[in-house]
Short mmCIF file of C-alpha atoms and ligand atoms in Angstrom, two decimals:
data_model
loop_
_atom_site.label_atom_id
_atom_site.label_comp_id
_atom_site.label_asym_id
_atom_site.label_seq_id
_atom_site.Cartn_x
_atom_site.Cartn_y
_atom_site.Cartn_z
CA MET J 1 0.12 -0.14 -0.22
CA PRO J 2 1.69 3.15 -0.69
CA ASP J 3 2.26 5.66 1.86
CA ASN J 4 -0.42 7.71 1.57
CA GLN J 5 -3.16 5.31 1.28
CA LYS J 6 -2.17 4.03 4.73
CA ALA J 7 -4.68 3.23 6.92
CA PRO J 8 -4.95 5.34 10.13
CA ALA J 9 -3.64 3.66 13.20
CA ASN J 10 -6.87 3.65 14.89
CA SER J 11 -9.68 3.45 11.91
CA ALA J 12 -12.00 0.61 12.40
CA GLY J 13 -9.63 -1.45 13.97
CA GLU J 14 -7.55 -2.20 10.71
CA GLU J 15 -4.60 -1.08 12.38
CA GLU J 16 -4.06 -1.66 16.36
CA PRO J 17 -2.91 2.09 18.35
CA THR J 18 0.75 1.93 18.81
CA ASP J 19 1.54 1.01 22.45
CA VAL J 20 0.02 2.77 24.59
CA ALA J 21 0.33 1.54 28.06
CA GLU J 22 4.20 1.02 27.36
CA ARG J 23 3.97 5.05 27.24
CA ASP J 24 4.84 6.48 30.32
CA SER J 25 3.02 9.61 29.19
CA LYS J 26 0.35 11.02 27.04
CA ARG J 27 1.56 11.64 23.29
CA LEU J 28 2.52 14.26 22.05
CA VAL J 29 1.10 15.68 18.90
CA VAL J 30 2.50 18.74 16.90
CA VAL J 31 0.18 20.24 14.45
CA SER J 32 2.11 23.06 12.34
CA ASN J 33 1.40 24.81 9.02
CA ARG J 34 4.66 22.57 7.76
CA VAL J 35 6.77 20.08 9.15
CA ALA J 36 10.36 20.35 9.90
CA ASN J 37 12.62 18.55 7.74
CA LEU J 38 14.43 16.61 10.80
CA ASN J 39 16.85 14.92 8.28
CA ALA J 40 18.65 17.95 7.17
CA LYS J 41 19.92 18.66 11.27
CA ALA J 42 22.33 20.86 9.81
CA GLN J 43 19.30 23.05 8.38
CA THR J 44 16.71 22.16 11.42
CA GLY J 45 16.97 24.61 13.95
CA GLY J 46 17.10 23.86 18.05
CA LEU J 47 13.28 24.35 17.54
CA ALA J 48 12.77 21.44 15.50
CA VAL J 49 14.76 19.33 17.17
CA ALA J 50 13.56 20.35 20.53
CA LEU J 51 10.31 19.20 19.20
CA GLY J 52 11.54 16.20 17.65
CA ASP J 53 13.02 14.80 20.81
CA ALA J 54 9.44 15.29 22.51
CA LEU J 55 7.95 13.82 19.92
CA SER J 56 10.01 10.81 19.94
CA ALA J 57 9.71 10.81 24.12
CA SER J 58 6.12 10.02 23.68
CA GLN J 59 6.30 8.27 19.90
CA GLY J 60 4.23 10.96 19.01
CA LEU J 61 2.97 12.35 15.73
CA TRP J 62 3.85 15.48 13.79
CA PHE J 63 1.28 17.05 11.57
CA GLY J 64 0.73 19.58 9.07
CA TRP J 65 1.05 20.86 5.54
CA SER J 66 3.66 19.08 3.06
CA GLY J 67 4.37 22.37 1.63
CA GLU J 68 2.99 20.61 -2.14
CA THR J 69 0.32 21.39 -4.18
CA SER J 70 -1.70 18.63 -5.82
CA VAL J 71 -5.49 19.08 -7.47
CA ASP J 72 -6.89 16.17 -6.43
CA ALA J 73 -5.90 17.32 -2.96
CA LYS J 74 -8.98 16.98 -1.34
CA GLU J 75 -9.32 13.00 -1.90
CA THR J 76 -6.01 11.98 -0.89
CA MET J 77 -5.30 10.33 2.41
CA PRO J 78 -2.63 11.93 4.77
CA LYS J 79 1.24 10.41 3.96
CA ILE J 80 2.47 8.76 6.92
CA GLU J 81 5.78 8.53 8.02
CA THR J 82 7.37 7.22 10.52
CA LYS J 83 10.77 8.84 11.29
CA GLY J 84 12.56 7.07 14.60
CA ASP J 85 10.20 7.06 17.59
CA LEU J 86 7.62 10.01 15.91
CA THR J 87 5.28 9.44 12.94
CA VAL J 88 4.72 12.58 10.26
CA ALA J 89 1.49 12.51 8.47
CA THR J 90 1.38 15.66 6.22
CA ILE J 91 -1.47 16.36 3.62
CA ASP J 92 -1.41 18.60 0.75
CA LEU J 93 -3.04 21.59 -0.04
CA THR J 94 -5.02 22.41 -3.51
CA PRO J 95 -3.55 25.52 -5.41
CA GLU J 96 -6.58 27.52 -4.52
CA GLU J 97 -6.48 26.60 -0.66
CA ALA J 98 -2.47 27.53 -0.74
CA GLU J 99 -3.20 30.57 -2.43
CA GLY J 100 -6.82 31.59 0.22
CA TYR J 101 -4.93 30.20 3.17
CA TYR J 102 -1.37 30.37 3.13
CA LEU J 103 -0.72 33.32 1.12
CA GLY J 104 -3.75 34.83 1.48
CA TYR J 105 -5.52 35.53 4.95
CA ALA J 106 -2.80 34.14 7.06
CA ASN J 107 0.46 35.85 5.30
CA ARG J 108 -1.58 38.93 3.77
CA CYS J 109 -4.18 39.76 6.27
CA LEU J 110 -2.88 38.20 9.76
CA TRP J 111 0.54 38.38 9.63
CA PRO J 112 0.64 42.23 8.77
CA SER J 113 -1.85 43.04 11.58
CA LEU J 114 -0.33 40.83 14.21
CA HIS J 115 2.65 42.43 13.48
CA TYR J 116 1.21 46.29 13.52
CA ARG J 117 0.70 46.79 10.04
CA LEU J 118 -2.87 47.08 9.39
CA ASP J 119 -1.85 49.31 6.23
CA LEU J 120 -0.15 46.45 4.85
CA ALA J 121 -3.31 43.74 5.72
CA LEU J 122 -5.55 42.62 2.98
CA CYS J 123 -8.62 41.19 3.14
CA ASN J 124 -10.69 38.99 0.84
CA GLU J 125 -13.51 37.16 1.98
CA GLU J 126 -12.67 34.28 -0.12
CA HIS J 127 -9.38 33.85 1.43
CA ALA J 128 -10.75 33.87 4.71
CA ASN J 129 -13.14 31.90 3.84
CA ILE J 130 -10.75 29.08 2.42
CA TYR J 131 -8.32 30.03 5.79
CA PHE J 132 -11.40 28.47 7.90
CA GLU J 133 -12.10 25.88 5.47
CA VAL J 134 -8.38 24.25 5.50
CA ASN J 135 -8.38 24.35 9.08
CA ALA J 136 -11.74 22.11 9.11
CA ARG J 137 -10.21 20.10 6.73
CA PHE J 138 -6.59 19.90 8.81
CA ALA J 139 -9.29 18.57 11.65
CA ASP J 140 -10.72 16.15 9.46
CA ASN J 141 -7.48 14.56 8.51
CA LEU J 142 -6.09 14.65 11.74
CA MET J 143 -8.89 13.00 13.87
CA PRO J 144 -8.75 9.29 12.69
CA LEU J 145 -4.94 9.62 13.48
CA LEU J 146 -5.81 10.51 17.30
CA GLU J 147 -5.89 8.42 20.30
CA PRO J 148 -7.48 8.76 23.43
CA GLY J 149 -5.58 11.53 25.99
CA ASP J 150 -3.38 12.95 23.28
CA MET J 151 -1.90 16.09 24.13
CA ILE J 152 -2.32 18.14 21.12
CA TRP J 153 0.38 21.27 20.44
CA VAL J 154 -1.12 23.90 17.29
CA HIS J 155 1.41 26.43 16.47
CA ASP J 156 0.81 29.92 15.29
CA TYR J 157 -1.74 31.99 13.34
CA HIS J 158 -1.86 29.57 10.38
CA LEU J 159 -3.94 27.69 12.74
CA ILE J 160 -5.87 29.39 15.31
CA PRO J 161 -9.39 27.46 14.28
CA LEU J 162 -8.16 24.25 14.92
CA ALA J 163 -9.28 23.77 18.62
CA GLU J 164 -12.69 24.55 17.34
CA GLU J 165 -12.87 22.57 14.90
CA LEU J 166 -11.35 19.36 16.45
CA LYS J 167 -13.53 19.69 19.12
CA ARG J 168 -16.46 20.30 16.93
CA ARG J 169 -15.97 16.68 15.78
CA GLY J 170 -16.16 15.32 18.88
CA CYS J 171 -12.45 15.32 19.90
CA THR J 172 -11.96 15.32 23.70
CA SER J 173 -8.41 15.81 24.39
CA ARG J 174 -6.09 18.38 25.67
CA ILE J 175 -5.32 20.86 23.04
CA GLY J 176 -3.07 23.79 23.26
CA PHE J 177 -1.44 26.69 21.43
CA PHE J 178 1.34 28.84 20.61
CA LEU J 179 1.58 31.86 19.24
CA HIS J 180 5.20 32.75 17.86
CA THR J 181 4.14 35.87 16.44
CA PRO J 182 3.31 39.37 18.73
CA PHE J 183 -0.39 39.58 20.01
CA PRO J 184 -1.18 43.27 19.17
CA SER J 185 -2.82 45.85 21.52
CA PRO J 186 -6.40 44.79 21.29
CA GLU J 187 -7.90 47.98 19.39
CA ILE J 188 -5.41 46.42 16.46
CA PHE J 189 -6.17 42.77 16.82
CA ALA J 190 -10.23 44.09 17.16
CA ALA J 191 -9.76 45.69 13.30
CA VAL J 192 -8.67 42.45 11.65
CA PRO J 193 -11.76 41.13 9.49
CA HIS J 194 -13.08 38.30 11.33
CA GLN J 195 -11.77 39.22 14.88
CA LYS J 196 -14.39 37.43 16.77
CA ARG J 197 -14.00 34.07 15.19
CA LEU J 198 -10.57 34.16 15.74
CA GLY J 199 -11.11 35.47 19.17
CA ASP J 200 -13.71 32.90 20.20
CA ALA J 201 -11.45 30.12 18.29
CA LEU J 202 -8.74 30.99 20.66
CA MET J 203 -10.40 30.68 24.20
CA ARG J 204 -11.39 27.32 22.72
CA PHE J 205 -8.04 26.30 23.30
CA ASP J 206 -7.11 24.72 26.84
CA VAL J 207 -3.58 26.56 27.13
CA VAL J 208 -2.26 29.36 24.52
CA GLY J 209 1.06 30.39 25.12
CA PHE J 210 2.80 33.73 24.15
CA GLN J 211 6.59 35.11 24.05
CA THR J 212 5.98 38.03 26.12
CA GLN J 213 3.73 39.20 28.80
CA SER J 214 3.24 42.57 26.47
CA ASP J 215 1.80 39.79 24.48
CA ARG J 216 -0.51 37.64 27.18
CA GLU J 217 -1.76 41.29 28.33
CA ASN J 218 -3.04 42.59 24.98
CA PHE J 219 -4.91 39.25 24.53
CA ALA J 220 -6.32 39.77 27.98
CA ARG J 221 -6.87 43.19 27.42
CA TYR J 222 -8.57 41.92 24.02
CA VAL J 223 -10.60 38.89 26.06
CA CYS J 224 -11.99 41.53 28.78
CA GLY J 225 -12.55 44.49 26.45
CA PHE J 226 -14.28 43.17 23.35
CA MET J 227 -15.41 39.43 24.60
CA ASN J 228 -16.70 40.86 27.97
CA GLY J 229 -14.80 38.48 29.14
CA GLU J 230 -12.72 38.53 32.64
CA GLU J 231 -9.71 37.73 34.45
CA LEU J 232 -10.06 35.08 37.09
CA THR J 233 -6.69 33.94 39.49
CA GLY J 234 -3.71 32.63 37.94
CA ASP J 235 -3.37 32.97 34.22
CA LEU J 236 -7.09 32.02 33.59
CA LEU J 237 -8.84 34.05 31.46
CA THR J 238 -13.05 33.36 30.89
CA ALA J 239 -15.46 34.36 28.15
CA GLN J 240 -18.76 33.49 26.47
CA GLY J 241 -18.57 30.08 28.50
CA GLN J 242 -15.02 28.98 27.54
CA THR J 243 -12.10 28.97 29.87
CA THR J 244 -8.21 29.16 28.88
CA ASN J 245 -5.49 29.11 30.41
CA ALA J 246 -3.67 32.04 28.92
CA ALA J 247 0.48 31.96 29.89
CA VAL J 248 3.95 32.59 28.69
CA PHE J 249 6.90 31.03 27.16
CA PRO J 250 9.96 32.93 26.27
CA ILE J 251 10.72 30.68 22.92
CA GLY J 252 14.74 30.05 23.21
CA ILE J 253 17.20 28.32 21.20
CA ASP J 254 19.75 25.22 21.80
CA VAL J 255 22.83 27.57 23.18
CA GLN J 256 25.25 24.82 23.47
CA GLY J 257 24.85 24.19 19.97
CA PHE J 258 25.47 26.99 18.08
CA ALA J 259 28.06 27.97 20.62
CA ASN J 260 29.69 24.59 19.43
CA LEU J 261 28.88 25.38 15.58
CA ALA J 262 30.40 28.67 16.08
CA ALA J 263 33.66 27.62 17.74
CA GLN J 264 34.44 25.37 14.96
CA GLY J 265 35.53 27.85 13.12
CA ASP J 266 38.42 29.14 15.95
CA GLY J 267 41.85 29.36 14.53
CA GLN J 268 40.85 28.88 10.61
CA PRO J 269 40.83 31.44 8.21
CA SER J 270 38.25 34.07 8.90
CA LEU J 271 34.99 33.93 6.53
CA LEU J 272 35.25 37.93 5.27
CA PRO J 273 37.91 39.20 3.72
CA VAL J 274 40.66 40.36 6.13
CA ALA J 275 41.52 44.60 5.81
CA PRO J 276 45.14 44.73 4.75
CA ASP J 277 45.89 46.76 8.80
CA GLY J 278 43.57 44.24 10.15
CA ASP J 279 41.76 47.40 11.49
CA MET J 280 37.77 46.42 10.07
CA LYS J 281 35.15 45.58 12.61
CA THR J 282 31.58 43.95 11.52
CA ILE J 283 27.89 44.55 11.94
CA ILE J 284 25.93 41.86 11.51
CA GLY J 285 22.06 41.65 10.50
CA VAL J 286 20.42 38.22 9.89
CA ASP J 287 16.86 38.00 9.01
CA ARG J 288 14.49 36.76 6.25
CA LEU J 289 13.85 39.68 3.80
CA ASP J 290 10.06 40.52 5.50
CA TYR J 291 9.10 44.34 6.11
CA THR J 292 8.60 43.66 10.04
CA LYS J 293 12.52 43.13 10.06
CA GLY J 294 13.23 46.68 9.58
CA LEU J 295 16.21 45.96 7.33
CA PRO J 296 15.73 49.81 5.06
CA GLU J 297 15.61 51.43 8.54
CA ARG J 298 18.84 49.52 9.49
CA LEU J 299 20.56 50.36 6.11
CA ARG J 300 19.97 54.02 6.73
CA ALA J 301 21.03 53.73 10.47
CA PHE J 302 24.18 52.54 9.14
CA GLU J 303 24.61 55.17 6.36
CA ALA J 304 23.99 57.75 9.18
CA LEU J 305 26.87 56.18 10.47
CA LEU J 306 29.42 56.59 8.30
CA GLU J 307 27.92 60.09 8.00
CA GLN J 308 27.96 61.60 11.06
CA TYR J 309 30.67 59.52 12.61
CA PRO J 310 33.40 59.60 9.64
CA GLN J 311 36.32 58.01 11.97
CA HIS J 312 34.53 53.89 11.25
CA ARG J 313 34.79 54.88 7.55
CA ARG J 314 36.94 51.93 6.26
CA HIS J 315 37.23 50.51 9.26
CA VAL J 316 33.61 48.97 9.67
CA ARG J 317 31.52 46.95 7.25
CA PHE J 318 27.63 45.78 7.80
CA VAL J 319 27.04 42.11 6.81
CA GLN J 320 23.29 41.54 6.04
CA ILE J 321 21.93 38.22 5.38
CA ALA J 322 18.46 37.86 4.00
CA PRO J 323 16.87 34.93 2.66
CA PRO J 324 14.16 35.27 0.23
CA THR J 325 10.70 34.85 2.05
CA ARG J 326 7.18 34.47 0.97
CA GLU J 327 8.68 36.10 -2.87
CA THR J 328 5.19 36.04 -4.78
CA LEU J 329 3.30 38.55 -2.48
CA PRO J 330 3.79 41.59 -4.38
CA VAL J 331 4.73 43.94 -0.31
CA TYR J 332 7.45 41.29 -0.33
CA GLN J 333 8.52 42.27 -3.92
CA ASP J 334 8.51 45.86 -2.83
CA ILE J 335 10.77 45.32 0.01
CA ARG J 336 13.96 43.38 -1.94
CA ARG J 337 14.12 46.47 -3.96
CA GLU J 338 14.29 49.02 -1.24
CA VAL J 339 16.67 46.96 0.05
CA GLU J 340 19.08 46.26 -3.14
CA ARG J 341 18.11 50.44 -3.52
CA LEU J 342 19.72 51.30 -0.39
CA VAL J 343 22.44 48.79 -0.30
CA GLY J 344 23.87 50.07 -3.89
CA GLN J 345 23.27 54.07 -2.38
CA ILE J 346 26.16 53.64 -0.06
CA ASN J 347 27.89 51.12 -1.36
CA GLY J 348 27.87 53.36 -4.31
CA ARG J 349 28.25 57.10 -2.21
CA PHE J 350 30.90 55.47 0.76
CA GLY J 351 32.49 52.61 -0.90
CA ASP J 352 36.14 52.59 -2.70
CA LEU J 353 38.49 50.41 -4.35
CA ASN J 354 39.88 48.32 -1.11
CA TRP J 355 36.07 48.49 0.90
CA GLN J 356 32.66 47.42 0.46
CA PRO J 357 30.60 49.29 3.51
CA VAL J 358 27.52 46.72 3.10
CA ILE J 359 27.86 42.85 2.07
CA TYR J 360 24.53 41.67 0.74
CA LEU J 361 23.78 38.05 1.12
CA HIS J 362 20.12 37.18 -0.49
CA ARG J 363 20.11 33.63 0.29
CA PRO J 364 19.82 31.04 3.43
CA PHE J 365 23.07 29.59 4.66
CA PRO J 366 24.14 26.47 6.92
CA GLN J 367 23.90 27.07 10.62
CA ASP J 368 27.08 26.72 11.15
CA VAL J 369 27.72 29.37 8.60
CA LEU J 370 25.78 32.00 10.68
CA ALA J 371 27.52 30.93 14.23
CA ARG J 372 30.68 31.48 12.95
CA LEU J 373 30.03 35.04 11.19
CA CYS J 374 27.86 36.03 14.44
CA ARG J 375 31.36 35.00 16.45
CA GLU J 376 33.59 37.38 14.21
CA SER J 377 31.35 39.81 14.00
CA ALA J 378 32.18 43.18 16.62
CA VAL J 379 28.13 44.34 16.59
CA GLY J 380 25.37 42.08 16.20
CA MET J 381 22.17 43.94 15.05
CA ILE J 382 18.89 42.88 15.57
CA THR J 383 16.35 46.02 14.41
CA PRO J 384 12.81 44.27 13.68
CA LEU J 385 10.22 46.97 13.85
CA ARG J 386 7.65 44.12 15.52
CA ASP J 387 9.08 40.76 16.47
CA GLY J 388 7.07 38.15 18.51
CA MET J 389 10.73 36.97 19.98
CA ASN J 390 13.30 36.68 17.49
CA LEU J 391 16.06 34.08 17.50
CA VAL J 392 18.80 35.62 15.69
CA ALA J 393 19.44 37.88 19.25
CA LYS J 394 19.50 35.37 21.12
CA GLU J 395 21.98 33.54 18.86
CA TYR J 396 24.06 36.27 18.42
CA ILE J 397 24.99 36.11 22.36
CA ALA J 398 25.68 32.19 22.25
CA ALA J 399 28.32 32.45 19.21
CA GLN J 400 30.02 35.14 21.41
CA ARG J 401 33.85 34.40 22.55
CA PRO J 402 32.96 34.78 26.54
CA GLU J 403 36.45 36.55 26.55
CA ASP J 404 36.44 39.18 24.14
CA PRO J 405 32.56 39.44 22.91
CA GLY J 406 30.27 41.85 20.93
CA VAL J 407 27.96 43.62 20.89
CA LEU J 408 24.04 42.95 21.04
CA VAL J 409 21.88 46.41 19.34
CA LEU J 410 18.54 45.01 20.08
CA SER J 411 14.99 46.96 18.38
CA ARG J 412 12.45 46.98 22.19
CA PHE J 413 10.07 46.03 20.13
CA ALA J 414 11.70 42.28 19.57
CA GLY J 415 10.05 40.23 22.12
CA ALA J 416 13.91 39.23 23.24
CA ALA J 417 14.15 42.89 24.49
CA GLU J 418 11.99 41.53 27.30
CA GLN J 419 14.67 39.54 28.39
CA LEU J 420 17.33 40.39 27.04
CA ARG J 421 17.61 44.20 28.57
CA GLU J 422 21.72 44.38 29.13
CA ALA J 423 21.06 44.45 24.96
CA LEU J 424 21.74 48.70 23.98
CA LEU J 425 18.04 48.59 23.60
CA ILE J 426 16.53 50.79 20.79
CA ASN J 427 14.09 52.34 18.70
CA PRO J 428 14.03 50.70 15.21
CA HIS J 429 12.35 54.09 13.76
CA ASP J 430 14.75 56.45 15.01
CA VAL J 431 17.76 56.10 12.60
CA ASN J 432 19.95 59.00 14.16
CA GLU J 433 19.69 57.37 17.47
CA MET J 434 20.94 54.21 15.72
CA ALA J 435 23.54 55.22 14.44
CA SER J 436 24.63 56.88 17.68
CA THR J 437 24.10 53.47 18.93
CA LEU J 438 25.99 51.71 16.58
CA ASP J 439 29.17 53.91 17.73
CA ARG J 440 28.53 53.37 20.96
CA ALA J 441 28.90 49.48 20.06
CA LEU J 442 31.59 49.93 17.92
CA THR J 443 33.60 51.80 20.93
CA MET J 444 32.44 49.94 23.71
CA PRO J 445 35.16 49.22 26.31
CA ARG J 446 35.98 45.45 26.65
CA GLN J 447 35.01 45.74 30.36
CA GLU J 448 31.15 46.90 29.76
CA ARG J 449 30.91 44.59 26.67
CA TRP J 450 31.93 41.66 29.14
CA ALA J 451 29.47 42.48 31.88
CA ARG J 452 26.52 42.78 29.65
CA TYR J 453 27.37 39.97 27.82
CA ASN J 454 27.79 37.71 30.63
CA ARG J 455 23.97 38.97 31.77
CA LEU J 456 22.53 38.34 28.25
CA ARG J 457 24.43 34.90 28.35
CA GLN J 458 22.95 33.78 31.32
CA ARG J 459 19.42 35.06 30.49
CA VAL J 460 19.70 32.81 26.89
CA GLU J 461 21.06 29.84 28.73
CA THR J 462 18.02 29.73 31.12
CA TYR J 463 15.68 30.65 29.12
CA ASP J 464 16.67 27.83 26.51
CA VAL J 465 14.27 25.67 23.73
CA THR J 466 14.04 23.01 26.45
CA ASN J 467 12.99 25.25 28.85
CA TRP J 468 10.18 26.50 26.51
CA ARG J 469 9.33 23.51 25.38
CA ASP J 470 8.82 21.47 29.22
CA SER J 471 7.34 24.95 30.53
CA PHE J 472 4.73 25.02 28.33
CA MET J 473 4.19 20.78 28.34
CA GLN J 474 4.67 20.87 32.19
CA THR J 475 1.84 23.90 31.98
CA PHE J 476 -0.31 21.75 29.35
CA ALA J 477 -0.12 18.54 31.61
CA SER J 478 -0.80 20.45 34.85
CA SER J 479 -3.66 22.63 33.64
CA ASP J 480 -5.65 19.26 33.38
CA ALA J 481 -5.44 18.96 37.53
CA ASP J 482 -4.74 22.22 38.72
CA PRO J 483 -5.16 25.06 36.76
CA VAL J 484 -4.15 28.12 38.82
CA ASN J 485 -0.90 26.61 39.84
CA VAL J 486 1.18 26.52 37.05
CA PHE J 487 4.57 27.57 37.43
CA ALA J 488 4.72 26.45 40.75
CA ASN J 489 7.72 24.31 39.53
CA ASN J 490 9.44 25.42 36.33
CA LYS J 491 12.43 27.41 35.83
CA LEU J 492 9.92 30.67 34.81
CA GLY J 493 8.24 30.79 37.88
CA ALA J 494 11.50 31.32 39.57
CA ALA J 495 12.37 34.18 38.06
P1 ADQ N 1 11.67 34.34 11.98
O1 ADQ N 1 10.46 35.76 11.93
O2 ADQ N 1 11.60 33.59 11.01
O3 ADQ N 1 10.45 33.03 12.89
P2 ADQ N 1 13.52 34.24 13.85
O4 ADQ N 1 13.15 34.36 15.62
O5 ADQ N 1 14.61 35.51 13.86
O6 ADQ N 1 12.41 34.85 12.96
O7 ADQ N 1 13.99 32.80 13.29
C1 ADQ N 1 14.72 32.74 12.19
C2 ADQ N 1 16.00 31.83 12.42
O8 ADQ N 1 16.08 31.39 11.12
C3 ADQ N 1 16.51 31.78 13.18
O9 ADQ N 1 17.47 30.68 13.60
C4 ADQ N 1 18.26 32.01 12.27
O10 ADQ N 1 19.26 31.25 12.37
C5 ADQ N 1 17.74 31.29 10.78
N1 ADQ N 1 17.52 31.97 9.32
C6 ADQ N 1 17.88 33.55 9.39
N2 ADQ N 1 17.94 33.48 8.54
C7 ADQ N 1 18.86 32.50 7.53
C8 ADQ N 1 19.45 32.12 7.06
N3 ADQ N 1 20.49 32.95 5.60
N4 ADQ N 1 20.09 31.06 6.29
C9 ADQ N 1 19.67 29.96 7.50
N5 ADQ N 1 18.84 30.62 8.75
C10 ADQ N 1 18.66 31.33 8.58
C11 ADQ N 1 9.10 33.25 14.01
C12 ADQ N 1 8.83 34.58 14.79
C13 ADQ N 1 9.84 35.01 15.44
C14 ADQ N 1 10.25 33.77 16.51
C15 ADQ N 1 10.28 32.97 15.63
C16 ADQ N 1 10.33 31.47 17.12
O11 ADQ N 1 8.30 35.81 13.61
O12 ADQ N 1 9.19 36.38 16.17
O13 ADQ N 1 10.92 34.46 16.81
O14 ADQ N 1 9.36 32.76 14.86
O15 ADQ N 1 9.10 31.44 17.53
#
């Protein structure tokens, strides 16, 4: 039988469920828009590895879109593959579904709205309908794969209606949700087309996890102000007969793994050209080429640095790595054009035969190259206009040489700023403030760099990816029995 025809594990007694009795914990089921490629370890980030480990430990299931489209997708069964101890199940979408659900409502309407960019939010009714229909189809395909007592962990804004759809089909498992993006202020969320349906759908999860305290507060204010809800003790929110546990789980990275990758280059020639006099500092930025990441503002700040602090000319370069993302959407084509125009403008205006001020690379790189580049760079410039967390900020810290660390310049509007308070925090809309902060970072004495780095490194280690996963799982498990006292034993509770 081909893989995509394989009968679901518990359908009509054709196959026995996997050894439920042999597991010492409930089975974890992760649902996300796309399923990470767990075979490509070098390309797979700590997030995929951490989730993969949790799934393997419970002989779990990862369910999502294959990333493929096919015209007969609605008639095809999920493709089921076993990878070690875990099972991966994927479905294709029809081209219309991919357009309406993924590129349409999720990425043209929800993504900009959640990042405070209502001016860029385009909501087409047909796309919104397809978004809700695809969530219903996820539920149709997932239901036969579920076992009693599963813990279902749903990820991100693509799948907000999934708990509602699963419960409508009789699912009695506990269902948790984690939002990787910001949750905006309630006035912004209330302006999103279909916000009421989304708000109701979020309340159907047993746990709703956010990156930061301010995201959680925004959600609570929305529930209380726009849904006639109220806050109960602990992290509980209630509205319209539904109660959910809304809590904060700042996502992290595999700190030691990234630090090891960064150290691999020690003793080897630099990845970047070496200046004849050795006097060249590097500022690095690593971001998907997304309008939320503040790349034009960052380039303008670098230009202002060269203009206002001429002593840095020929002694600093800015390396911006910006892999393509969602390229078929016009707004992403616009941001690429603007970034490339600014790079040309700065290099043409300030560069000379021996010095290229901006090195701009529009493609993905393996993690070990990114880690080594972060270690070689005197400044990490992470200045999104809005970001749920921003893992690159944490990766930059993990990559530093403890004895001679670089300086992190970080946007106040990245979720990471709530934890990484010893970074140089800036307003990413204020080009001159960013330029003067870059000057400060480039000239900061080693003692101050070291003091800041030590605190940052500690915090990045405390809130690593394992802590994120375990805190969520603990809340998820304990919210079954004692929803109020969920933070009693984890690191977040101790902070
Ligand atoms: P992203 O918006 O993708 O994630 P981020 O948190 O910075 O943003 O994660 C990007 C990851 O991709 C990092 O691990 C980085 O190293 C990697 N990456 C970036 N450029 C790369 C390149 N050129 N080649 C290879 N890898 C590259 C969303 C939210 C964030 C939130 C994360 C996790 O938008 O706010 O922090 O999810 O929840």
